[in-house]
Amino acid sequence: LANFIGASGLAALVHLSGHTDMDHGAVAAQYLRIAEAKCALPFWTAFFSGVLCNILVCLAVWMAFGARSATDKEMVMLLPVAMFVASGFEHSIANMFMIPVGIAIHSVASPEFWQAIGQDPATFADLTVSNFVLHNLIPVTIGNIIGGGVMVGLTYWFIFRRHH
């Protein structure tokens, strides 16, 4: 809940700042395309993408625990996090920012905006709160929990358990 409040608050600030108006609406158009694609994912695609994402995120955190300096921590975290971002895997907290920005743009955009970016608002019909929750947030969150808690956490627990 705290992550959702923080991410949605940041989304509101970004939208209110005018950042999305940059480059004659091209920045807003990119937010819309990304958010629309995330809301249109089939359940199992979102789920497995969430698993893969949190495997990489949790491995980055796990490797950082083994590093000694702040520089070492940054270096070992860079590759797994860059891999999840570049791969387009789904992370529920990141999506709590990205999709609300897209929903906000879609909700308040003027006819002039749609004309400027050469798009029809109906193209982004999947950008709704219910699609966000049902088609992204729920499956991605479950996938993130399994990816981090089961695939990484349980595996490391099993490898490093001690017999008494």
PDB file of C-alpha atoms in Angstrom:
ATOM      1  CA  LEU A   1       0.000   0.000   0.000  1.00  0.00           C
ATOM      2  CA  ALA A   2       2.819   2.420   0.871  1.00  0.00           C
ATOM      3  CA  ASN A   3       4.552   1.628  -2.436  1.00  0.00           C
ATOM      4  CA  PHE A   4       1.298   2.274  -4.300  1.00  0.00           C
ATOM      5  CA  ILE A   5       0.771   5.599  -2.536  1.00  0.00           C
ATOM      6  CA  GLY A   6       4.356   6.686  -3.227  1.00  0.00           C
ATOM      7  CA  ALA A   7       4.392   5.535  -6.862  1.00  0.00           C
ATOM      8  CA  SER A   8       0.987   7.047  -7.608  1.00  0.00           C
ATOM      9  CA  GLY A   9       2.005  10.275  -5.888  1.00  0.00           C
ATOM     10  CA  LEU A  10       5.131  10.419  -8.032  1.00  0.00           C
ATOM     11  CA  ALA A  11       3.001   9.730 -11.118  1.00  0.00           C
ATOM     12  CA  ALA A  12       0.751  12.658 -10.189  1.00  0.00           C
ATOM     13  CA  LEU A  13       3.755  14.957  -9.688  1.00  0.00           C
ATOM     14  CA  VAL A  14       5.250  13.948 -13.033  1.00  0.00           C
ATOM     15  CA  HIS A  15       1.951  14.578 -14.778  1.00  0.00           C
ATOM     16  CA  LEU A  16       1.374  17.910 -13.003  1.00  0.00           C
ATOM     17  CA  SER A  17       4.944  19.053 -13.700  1.00  0.00           C
ATOM     18  CA  GLY A  18       4.284  19.211 -17.418  1.00  0.00           C
ATOM     19  CA  HIS A  19       6.953  16.590 -18.106  1.00  0.00           C
ATOM     20  CA  THR A  20       4.520  14.642 -20.253  1.00  0.00           C
ATOM     21  CA  ASP A  21       3.977  17.713 -22.489  1.00  0.00           C
ATOM     22  CA  MET A  22       7.614  17.761 -23.599  1.00  0.00           C
ATOM     23  CA  ASP A  23       8.463  17.468 -27.293  1.00  0.00           C
ATOM     24  CA  HIS A  24       4.933  18.418 -28.379  1.00  0.00           C
ATOM     25  CA  GLY A  25       3.374  15.451 -26.573  1.00  0.00           C
ATOM     26  CA  ALA A  26       5.859  12.805 -27.734  1.00  0.00           C
ATOM     27  CA  VAL A  27       6.809  11.998 -24.124  1.00  0.00           C
ATOM     28  CA  ALA A  28       3.141  11.553 -23.208  1.00  0.00           C
ATOM     29  CA  ALA A  29       2.602   9.392 -26.284  1.00  0.00           C
ATOM     30  CA  GLN A  30       5.425   7.088 -25.168  1.00  0.00           C
ATOM     31  CA  TYR A  31       3.952   6.815 -21.652  1.00  0.00           C
ATOM     32  CA  LEU A  32       0.613   5.925 -23.257  1.00  0.00           C
ATOM     33  CA  ARG A  33       2.125   3.222 -25.494  1.00  0.00           C
ATOM     34  CA  ILE A  34       4.021   1.616 -22.622  1.00  0.00           C
ATOM     35  CA  ALA A  35       1.075   1.740 -20.198  1.00  0.00           C
ATOM     36  CA  GLU A  36      -1.338   0.411 -22.848  1.00  0.00           C
ATOM     37  CA  ALA A  37       0.953  -2.521 -23.632  1.00  0.00           C
ATOM     38  CA  LYS A  38       1.270  -3.367 -19.938  1.00  0.00           C
ATOM     39  CA  CYS A  39      -2.522  -3.268 -19.413  1.00  0.00           C
ATOM     40  CA  ALA A  40      -3.137  -5.499 -22.429  1.00  0.00           C
ATOM     41  CA  LEU A  41      -0.868  -8.367 -21.314  1.00  0.00           C
ATOM     42  CA  PRO A  42      -2.449 -11.793 -20.940  1.00  0.00           C
ATOM     43  CA  PHE A  43      -2.461 -13.003 -17.319  1.00  0.00           C
ATOM     44  CA  TRP A  44       0.234 -15.668 -17.730  1.00  0.00           C
ATOM     45  CA  THR A  45       2.513 -13.392 -19.762  1.00  0.00           C
ATOM     46  CA  ALA A  46       2.341 -10.759 -17.018  1.00  0.00           C
ATOM     47  CA  PHE A  47       2.832 -13.421 -14.341  1.00  0.00           C
ATOM     48  CA  PHE A  48       5.952 -15.007 -15.865  1.00  0.00           C
ATOM     49  CA  SER A  49       7.384 -11.627 -16.771  1.00  0.00           C
ATOM     50  CA  GLY A  50       6.944 -10.711 -13.095  1.00  0.00           C
ATOM     51  CA  VAL A  51       8.740 -13.900 -12.033  1.00  0.00           C
ATOM     52  CA  LEU A  52      11.686 -13.153 -14.315  1.00  0.00           C
ATOM     53  CA  CYS A  53      11.840  -9.536 -13.218  1.00  0.00           C
ATOM     54  CA  ASN A  54      12.015 -10.221  -9.515  1.00  0.00           C
ATOM     55  CA  ILE A  55      14.554 -13.003  -9.964  1.00  0.00           C
ATOM     56  CA  LEU A  56      16.873 -10.360 -11.412  1.00  0.00           C
ATOM     57  CA  VAL A  57      15.968  -7.712  -8.828  1.00  0.00           C
ATOM     58  CA  CYS A  58      16.446 -10.074  -5.884  1.00  0.00           C
ATOM     59  CA  LEU A  59      19.705 -11.401  -7.306  1.00  0.00           C
ATOM     60  CA  ALA A  60      20.921  -7.800  -7.523  1.00  0.00           C
ATOM     61  CA  VAL A  61      20.045  -7.257  -3.868  1.00  0.00           C
ATOM     62  CA  TRP A  62      21.563 -10.588  -2.847  1.00  0.00           C
ATOM     63  CA  MET A  63      24.814  -9.800  -4.670  1.00  0.00           C
ATOM     64  CA  ALA A  64      24.920  -6.352  -3.073  1.00  0.00           C
ATOM     65  CA  PHE A  65      24.937  -8.007   0.352  1.00  0.00           C
ATOM     66  CA  GLY A  66      28.201  -9.695  -0.638  1.00  0.00           C
ATOM     67  CA  ALA A  67      29.824  -6.450  -1.739  1.00  0.00           C
ATOM     68  CA  ARG A  68      32.015  -4.463   0.612  1.00  0.00           C
ATOM     69  CA  SER A  69      31.882  -0.856  -0.586  1.00  0.00           C
ATOM     70  CA  ALA A  70      29.142   1.341  -1.992  1.00  0.00           C
ATOM     71  CA  THR A  71      30.902   1.249  -5.359  1.00  0.00           C
ATOM     72  CA  ASP A  72      30.996  -2.551  -5.304  1.00  0.00           C
ATOM     73  CA  LYS A  73      27.279  -2.628  -4.445  1.00  0.00           C
ATOM     74  CA  GLU A  74      26.447  -0.306  -7.338  1.00  0.00           C
ATOM     75  CA  MET A  75      28.519  -2.332  -9.772  1.00  0.00           C
ATOM     76  CA  VAL A  76      26.995  -5.715  -8.904  1.00  0.00           C
ATOM     77  CA  MET A  77      23.451  -4.344  -8.928  1.00  0.00           C
ATOM     78  CA  LEU A  78      23.815  -2.583 -12.266  1.00  0.00           C
ATOM     79  CA  LEU A  79      23.750  -5.586 -14.609  1.00  0.00           C
ATOM     80  CA  PRO A  80      20.726  -7.492 -13.212  1.00  0.00           C
ATOM     81  CA  VAL A  81      18.642  -4.318 -12.908  1.00  0.00           C
ATOM     82  CA  ALA A  82      19.659  -3.160 -16.394  1.00  0.00           C
ATOM     83  CA  MET A  83      18.762  -6.626 -17.711  1.00  0.00           C
ATOM     84  CA  PHE A  84      15.232  -6.502 -16.261  1.00  0.00           C
ATOM     85  CA  VAL A  85      14.640  -2.999 -17.589  1.00  0.00           C
ATOM     86  CA  ALA A  86      16.089  -3.726 -21.043  1.00  0.00           C
ATOM     87  CA  SER A  87      14.160  -6.990 -21.263  1.00  0.00           C
ATOM     88  CA  GLY A  88      10.869  -5.271 -20.485  1.00  0.00           C
ATOM     89  CA  PHE A  89      10.064  -7.603 -17.615  1.00  0.00           C
ATOM     90  CA  GLU A  90       7.240  -6.542 -15.316  1.00  0.00           C
ATOM     91  CA  HIS A  91       7.762  -5.124 -11.821  1.00  0.00           C
ATOM     92  CA  SER A  92       4.650  -4.293  -9.837  1.00  0.00           C
ATOM     93  CA  ILE A  93       6.108  -1.241  -8.091  1.00  0.00           C
ATOM     94  CA  ALA A  94       7.501   0.262 -11.303  1.00  0.00           C
ATOM     95  CA  ASN A  95       4.113  -0.340 -12.926  1.00  0.00           C
ATOM     96  CA  MET A  96       2.417   1.486 -10.039  1.00  0.00           C
ATOM     97  CA  PHE A  97       4.142   4.564 -11.472  1.00  0.00           C
ATOM     98  CA  MET A  98       4.071   3.965 -15.221  1.00  0.00           C
ATOM     99  CA  ILE A  99       0.472   2.861 -15.689  1.00  0.00           C
ATOM    100  CA  PRO A 100      -1.165   5.597 -13.556  1.00  0.00           C
ATOM    101  CA  VAL A 101       0.776   8.184 -15.596  1.00  0.00           C
ATOM    102  CA  GLY A 102      -0.683   6.654 -18.762  1.00  0.00           C
ATOM    103  CA  ILE A 103      -4.176   6.523 -17.263  1.00  0.00           C
ATOM    104  CA  ALA A 104      -3.897  10.175 -16.171  1.00  0.00           C
ATOM    105  CA  ILE A 105      -2.776  11.297 -19.642  1.00  0.00           C
ATOM    106  CA  HIS A 106      -5.564   9.311 -21.292  1.00  0.00           C
ATOM    107  CA  SER A 107      -8.151  10.705 -18.879  1.00  0.00           C
ATOM    108  CA  VAL A 108      -7.373  14.417 -19.259  1.00  0.00           C
ATOM    109  CA  ALA A 109      -5.872  14.757 -22.743  1.00  0.00           C
ATOM    110  CA  SER A 110      -7.496  17.340 -24.957  1.00  0.00           C
ATOM    111  CA  PRO A 111      -8.579  16.760 -28.548  1.00  0.00           C
ATOM    112  CA  GLU A 112      -5.626  18.937 -29.579  1.00  0.00           C
ATOM    113  CA  PHE A 113      -3.232  16.542 -27.852  1.00  0.00           C
ATOM    114  CA  TRP A 114      -4.626  13.536 -29.709  1.00  0.00           C
ATOM    115  CA  GLN A 115      -4.387  15.426 -32.984  1.00  0.00           C
ATOM    116  CA  ALA A 116      -0.790  16.517 -32.236  1.00  0.00           C
ATOM    117  CA  ILE A 117       0.368  12.930 -31.645  1.00  0.00           C
ATOM    118  CA  GLY A 118      -1.721  11.557 -34.500  1.00  0.00           C
ATOM    119  CA  GLN A 119      -3.569   9.010 -32.373  1.00  0.00           C
ATOM    120  CA  ASP A 120      -7.167   8.197 -31.588  1.00  0.00           C
ATOM    121  CA  PRO A 121      -7.993   7.941 -27.848  1.00  0.00           C
ATOM    122  CA  ALA A 122      -9.791   4.655 -28.603  1.00  0.00           C
ATOM    123  CA  THR A 123      -6.388   3.142 -29.419  1.00  0.00           C
ATOM    124  CA  PHE A 124      -5.695   3.253 -25.691  1.00  0.00           C
ATOM    125  CA  ALA A 125      -9.016   1.800 -24.543  1.00  0.00           C
ATOM    126  CA  ASP A 126      -7.245  -0.760 -22.306  1.00  0.00           C
ATOM    127  CA  LEU A 127      -5.919   2.046 -20.089  1.00  0.00           C
ATOM    128  CA  THR A 128      -8.393   1.665 -17.240  1.00  0.00           C
ATOM    129  CA  VAL A 129      -7.985   1.155 -13.522  1.00  0.00           C
ATOM    130  CA  SER A 130      -9.679  -2.254 -13.722  1.00  0.00           C
ATOM    131  CA  ASN A 131      -7.346  -3.444 -16.507  1.00  0.00           C
ATOM    132  CA  PHE A 132      -4.384  -2.121 -14.552  1.00  0.00           C
ATOM    133  CA  VAL A 133      -5.389  -4.107 -11.463  1.00  0.00           C
ATOM    134  CA  LEU A 134      -6.693  -7.273 -13.127  1.00  0.00           C
ATOM    135  CA  HIS A 135      -4.379  -7.639 -16.132  1.00  0.00           C
ATOM    136  CA  ASN A 136      -1.189  -6.250 -14.643  1.00  0.00           C
ATOM    137  CA  LEU A 137      -0.957  -5.524 -10.936  1.00  0.00           C
ATOM    138  CA  ILE A 138      -2.366  -8.833  -9.662  1.00  0.00           C
ATOM    139  CA  PRO A 139      -0.506 -11.245 -11.990  1.00  0.00           C
ATOM    140  CA  VAL A 140       2.734  -9.245 -11.873  1.00  0.00           C
ATOM    141  CA  THR A 141       2.675  -8.976  -8.073  1.00  0.00           C
ATOM    142  CA  ILE A 142       2.087 -12.720  -7.716  1.00  0.00           C
ATOM    143  CA  GLY A 143       4.917 -13.329 -10.213  1.00  0.00           C
ATOM    144  CA  ASN A 144       7.221 -10.936  -8.342  1.00  0.00           C
ATOM    145  CA  ILE A 145       6.523 -12.752  -5.067  1.00  0.00           C
ATOM    146  CA  ILE A 146       7.234 -16.150  -6.591  1.00  0.00           C
ATOM    147  CA  GLY A 147      10.300 -14.913  -8.484  1.00  0.00           C
ATOM    148  CA  GLY A 148      11.850 -13.259  -5.451  1.00  0.00           C
ATOM    149  CA  GLY A 149      10.514 -15.296  -2.571  1.00  0.00           C
ATOM    150  CA  VAL A 150      10.472 -18.771  -4.068  1.00  0.00           C
ATOM    151  CA  MET A 151      12.897 -18.820  -6.973  1.00  0.00           C
ATOM    152  CA  VAL A 152      15.626 -16.774  -5.249  1.00  0.00           C
ATOM    153  CA  GLY A 153      14.817 -16.773  -1.532  1.00  0.00           C
ATOM    154  CA  LEU A 154      13.866 -20.429  -1.153  1.00  0.00           C
ATOM    155  CA  THR A 155      16.703 -21.542  -3.408  1.00  0.00           C
ATOM    156  CA  TYR A 156      19.304 -19.667  -1.362  1.00  0.00           C
ATOM    157  CA  TRP A 157      17.733 -20.903   1.880  1.00  0.00           C
ATOM    158  CA  PHE A 158      18.033 -24.471   0.616  1.00  0.00           C
ATOM    159  CA  ILE A 159      21.634 -24.006  -0.554  1.00  0.00           C
ATOM    160  CA  PHE A 160      22.832 -22.354   2.648  1.00  0.00           C
ATOM    161  CA  ARG A 161      20.749 -24.151   5.269  1.00  0.00           C
ATOM    162  CA  ARG A 162      22.682 -25.582   8.128  1.00  0.00           C
ATOM    163  CA  HIS A 163      22.117 -29.009   9.631  1.00  0.00           C
ATOM    164  CA  HIS A 164      22.332 -29.037  13.406  1.00  0.00           C
TER     165      HIS A 164
END
